[in-house]
CSV table of C-alpha atoms in Angstrom, one decimal:
chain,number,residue,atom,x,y,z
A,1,UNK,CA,37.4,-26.8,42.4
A,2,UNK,CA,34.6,-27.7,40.2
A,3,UNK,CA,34.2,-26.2,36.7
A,4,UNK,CA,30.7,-26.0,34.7
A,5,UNK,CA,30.9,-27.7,31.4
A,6,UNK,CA,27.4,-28.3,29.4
A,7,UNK,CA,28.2,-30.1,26.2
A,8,UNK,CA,24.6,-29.7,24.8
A,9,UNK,CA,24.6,-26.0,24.6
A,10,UNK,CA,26.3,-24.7,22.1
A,11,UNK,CA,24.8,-21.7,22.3
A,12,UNK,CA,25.8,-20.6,25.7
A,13,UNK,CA,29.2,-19.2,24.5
A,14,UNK,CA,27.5,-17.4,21.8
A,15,UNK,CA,25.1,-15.5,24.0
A,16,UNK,CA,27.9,-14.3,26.4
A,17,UNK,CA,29.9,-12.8,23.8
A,18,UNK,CA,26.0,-11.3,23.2
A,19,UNK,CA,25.3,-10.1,26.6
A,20,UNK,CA,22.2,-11.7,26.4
A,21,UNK,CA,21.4,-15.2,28.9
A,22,UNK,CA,18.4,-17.3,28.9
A,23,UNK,CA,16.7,-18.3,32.0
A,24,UNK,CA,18.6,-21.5,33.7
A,25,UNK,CA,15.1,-23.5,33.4
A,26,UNK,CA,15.4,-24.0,30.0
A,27,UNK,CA,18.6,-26.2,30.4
A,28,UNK,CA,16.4,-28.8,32.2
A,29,UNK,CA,18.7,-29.1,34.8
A,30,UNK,CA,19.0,-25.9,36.8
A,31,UNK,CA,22.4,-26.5,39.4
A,32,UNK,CA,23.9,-24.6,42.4
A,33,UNK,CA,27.3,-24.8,43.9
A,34,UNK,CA,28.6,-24.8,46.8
A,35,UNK,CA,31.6,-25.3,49.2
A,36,UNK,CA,30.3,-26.5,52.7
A,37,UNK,CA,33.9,-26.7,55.0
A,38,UNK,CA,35.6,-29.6,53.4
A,39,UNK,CA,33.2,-30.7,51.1
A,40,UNK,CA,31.6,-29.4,47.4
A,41,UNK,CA,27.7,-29.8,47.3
A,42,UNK,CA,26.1,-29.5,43.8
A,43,UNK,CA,22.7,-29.3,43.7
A,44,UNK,CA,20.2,-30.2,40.7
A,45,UNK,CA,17.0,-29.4,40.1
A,46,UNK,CA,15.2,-32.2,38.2
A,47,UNK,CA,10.9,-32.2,39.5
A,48,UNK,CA,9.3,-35.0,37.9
A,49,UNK,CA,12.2,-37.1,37.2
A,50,UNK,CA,11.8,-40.8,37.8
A,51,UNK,CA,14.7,-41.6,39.8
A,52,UNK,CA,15.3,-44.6,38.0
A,53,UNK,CA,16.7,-42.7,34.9
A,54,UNK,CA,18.9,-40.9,37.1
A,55,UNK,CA,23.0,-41.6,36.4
A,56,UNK,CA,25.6,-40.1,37.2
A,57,UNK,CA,29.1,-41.0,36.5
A,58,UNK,CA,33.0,-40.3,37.1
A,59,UNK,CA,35.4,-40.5,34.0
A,60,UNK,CA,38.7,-39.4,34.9
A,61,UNK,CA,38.1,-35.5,36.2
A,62,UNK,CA,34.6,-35.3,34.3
A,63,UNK,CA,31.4,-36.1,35.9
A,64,UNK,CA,28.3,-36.7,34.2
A,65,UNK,CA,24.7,-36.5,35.8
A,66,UNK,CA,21.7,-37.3,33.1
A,67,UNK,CA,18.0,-38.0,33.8
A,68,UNK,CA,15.1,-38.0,31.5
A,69,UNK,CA,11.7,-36.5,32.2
A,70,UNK,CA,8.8,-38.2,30.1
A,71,UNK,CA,5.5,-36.5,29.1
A,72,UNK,CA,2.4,-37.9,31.2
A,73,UNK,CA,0.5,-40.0,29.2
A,74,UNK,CA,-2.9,-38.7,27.9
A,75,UNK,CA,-5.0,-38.3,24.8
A,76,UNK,CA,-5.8,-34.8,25.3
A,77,UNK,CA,-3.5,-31.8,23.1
A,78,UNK,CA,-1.3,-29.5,25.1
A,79,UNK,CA,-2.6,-26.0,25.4
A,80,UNK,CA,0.4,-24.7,27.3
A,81,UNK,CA,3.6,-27.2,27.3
A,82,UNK,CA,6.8,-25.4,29.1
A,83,UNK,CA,8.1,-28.1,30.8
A,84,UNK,CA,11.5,-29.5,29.8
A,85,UNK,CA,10.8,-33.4,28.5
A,86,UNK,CA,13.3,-35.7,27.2
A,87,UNK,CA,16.7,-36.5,28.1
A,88,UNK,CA,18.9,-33.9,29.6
A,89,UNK,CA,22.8,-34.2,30.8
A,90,UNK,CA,24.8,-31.8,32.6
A,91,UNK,CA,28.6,-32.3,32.7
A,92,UNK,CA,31.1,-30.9,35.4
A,93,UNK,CA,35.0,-30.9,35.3
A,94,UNK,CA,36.5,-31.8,38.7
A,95,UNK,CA,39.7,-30.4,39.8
A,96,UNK,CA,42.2,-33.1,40.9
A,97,UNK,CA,41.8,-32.2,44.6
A,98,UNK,CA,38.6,-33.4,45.0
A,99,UNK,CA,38.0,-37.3,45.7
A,100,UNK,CA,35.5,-38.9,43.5
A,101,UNK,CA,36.3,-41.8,44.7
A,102,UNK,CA,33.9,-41.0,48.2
A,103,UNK,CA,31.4,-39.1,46.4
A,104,UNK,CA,27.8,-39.3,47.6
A,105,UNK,CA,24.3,-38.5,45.4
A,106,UNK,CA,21.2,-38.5,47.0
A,107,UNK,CA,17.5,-37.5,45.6
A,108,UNK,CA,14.7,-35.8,47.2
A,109,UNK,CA,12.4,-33.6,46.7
A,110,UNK,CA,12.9,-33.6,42.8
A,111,UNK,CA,16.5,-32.2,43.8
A,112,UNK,CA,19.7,-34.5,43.1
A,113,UNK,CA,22.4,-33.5,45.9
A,114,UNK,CA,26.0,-34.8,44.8
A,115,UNK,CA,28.4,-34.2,48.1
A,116,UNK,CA,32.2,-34.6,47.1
A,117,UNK,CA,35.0,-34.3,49.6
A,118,UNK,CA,38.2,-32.3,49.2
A,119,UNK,CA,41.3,-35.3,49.0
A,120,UNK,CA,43.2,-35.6,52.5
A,121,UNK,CA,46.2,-34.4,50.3
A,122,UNK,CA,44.6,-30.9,49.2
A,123,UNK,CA,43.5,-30.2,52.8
A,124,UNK,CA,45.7,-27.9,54.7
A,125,UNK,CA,47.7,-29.3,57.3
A,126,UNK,CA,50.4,-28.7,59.6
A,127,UNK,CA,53.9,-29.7,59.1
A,128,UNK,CA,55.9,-30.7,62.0
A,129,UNK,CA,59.6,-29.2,61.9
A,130,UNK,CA,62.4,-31.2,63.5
A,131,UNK,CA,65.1,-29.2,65.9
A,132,UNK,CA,68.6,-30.0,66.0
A,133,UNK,CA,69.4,-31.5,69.5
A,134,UNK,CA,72.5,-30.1,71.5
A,135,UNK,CA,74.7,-32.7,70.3
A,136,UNK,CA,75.8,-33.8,67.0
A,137,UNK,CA,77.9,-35.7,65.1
A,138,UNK,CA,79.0,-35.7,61.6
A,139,UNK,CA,81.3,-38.6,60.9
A,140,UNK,CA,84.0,-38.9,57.3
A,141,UNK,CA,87.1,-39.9,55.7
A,142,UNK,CA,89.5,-37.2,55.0
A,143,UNK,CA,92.4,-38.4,52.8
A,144,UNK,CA,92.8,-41.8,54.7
A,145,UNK,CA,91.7,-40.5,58.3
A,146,UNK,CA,88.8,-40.5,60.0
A,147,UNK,CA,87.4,-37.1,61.1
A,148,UNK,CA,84.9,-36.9,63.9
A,149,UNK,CA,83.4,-33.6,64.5
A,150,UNK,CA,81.2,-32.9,68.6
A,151,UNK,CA,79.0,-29.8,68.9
A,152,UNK,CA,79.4,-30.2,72.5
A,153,UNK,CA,80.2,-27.2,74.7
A,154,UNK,CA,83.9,-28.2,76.4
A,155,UNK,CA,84.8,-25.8,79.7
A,156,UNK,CA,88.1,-24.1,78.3
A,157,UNK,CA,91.7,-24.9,79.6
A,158,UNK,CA,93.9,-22.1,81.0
């Protein structure tokens, strides 16, 4: 289970109890979830990142991805500047059934794919049930004596 935390809007809580949303660009770091079989998939959207300033990190159940888009240089004034710049960071709490510890991040595209597998002890399985063979034998002390018990079948006396 993964759970959306974004510590760098504090606004977000405010604009829900609003009815109002802005658009997800404005975060910097757009981000779809998924669940593909055994596996979550989040995907980022970060165009123009160098992936150099890319990080992304596991502290206990919290995962932290941040980049940083720079400005291009030039000596000319912006007419139109909509483009997110600067440092962004986007923080996601794990549920303990997912293993961190064989996570995998790849970029392309501008788009920062995290792939983290469900832990082998939150995935169903099967349990095998034992059966009782046809004989037992259950084996004690009653005052002083030893008592043996047989779940065998005996043909009867006449």
């Amino acid at each position: 289970m993964l759970l959306n935390y974004d510590p760098f809007d504090p606004f977000r809580a405010l604009e829900r109890l609003a009815g109002s949303s802005r658009h997800q660009a404005v975060s910097g770091m757009p981000m779809d979830v998924h669940r593909a079989g055994d596996h979550f998939v989040a995907s980022f959207d970060l165009p123009g990142v160098d992936p150099g300033s890319i990080d992304v990190s596991v502290e206990g159940n919290a995962l932290t991805v941040t980049a940083a888009r720079t400005a291009p240089s030039g000596n000319g004034d912006y007419l139109v500047a909509e483009r997110p710049r600067g440092r962004y960071s986007r923080q996601l709490l794990l549920g303990r059934d997912l293993d961190t510890d064989r996570l995998h991040a790849s970029y392309t595209d501008g788009v920062l794919t995290l792939t983290i597998p469900v832990a082998e002890k939150a995935k169903p399985r099967r349990i095998e049930i034992e059966h009782a063979g046809a004989t037992t034998s259950i084996e004690g002390s009653i005052e002083g004596r030893t008592h043996e018990q047989h779940d065998t079948e005996e043909a009867p006396t006449s």
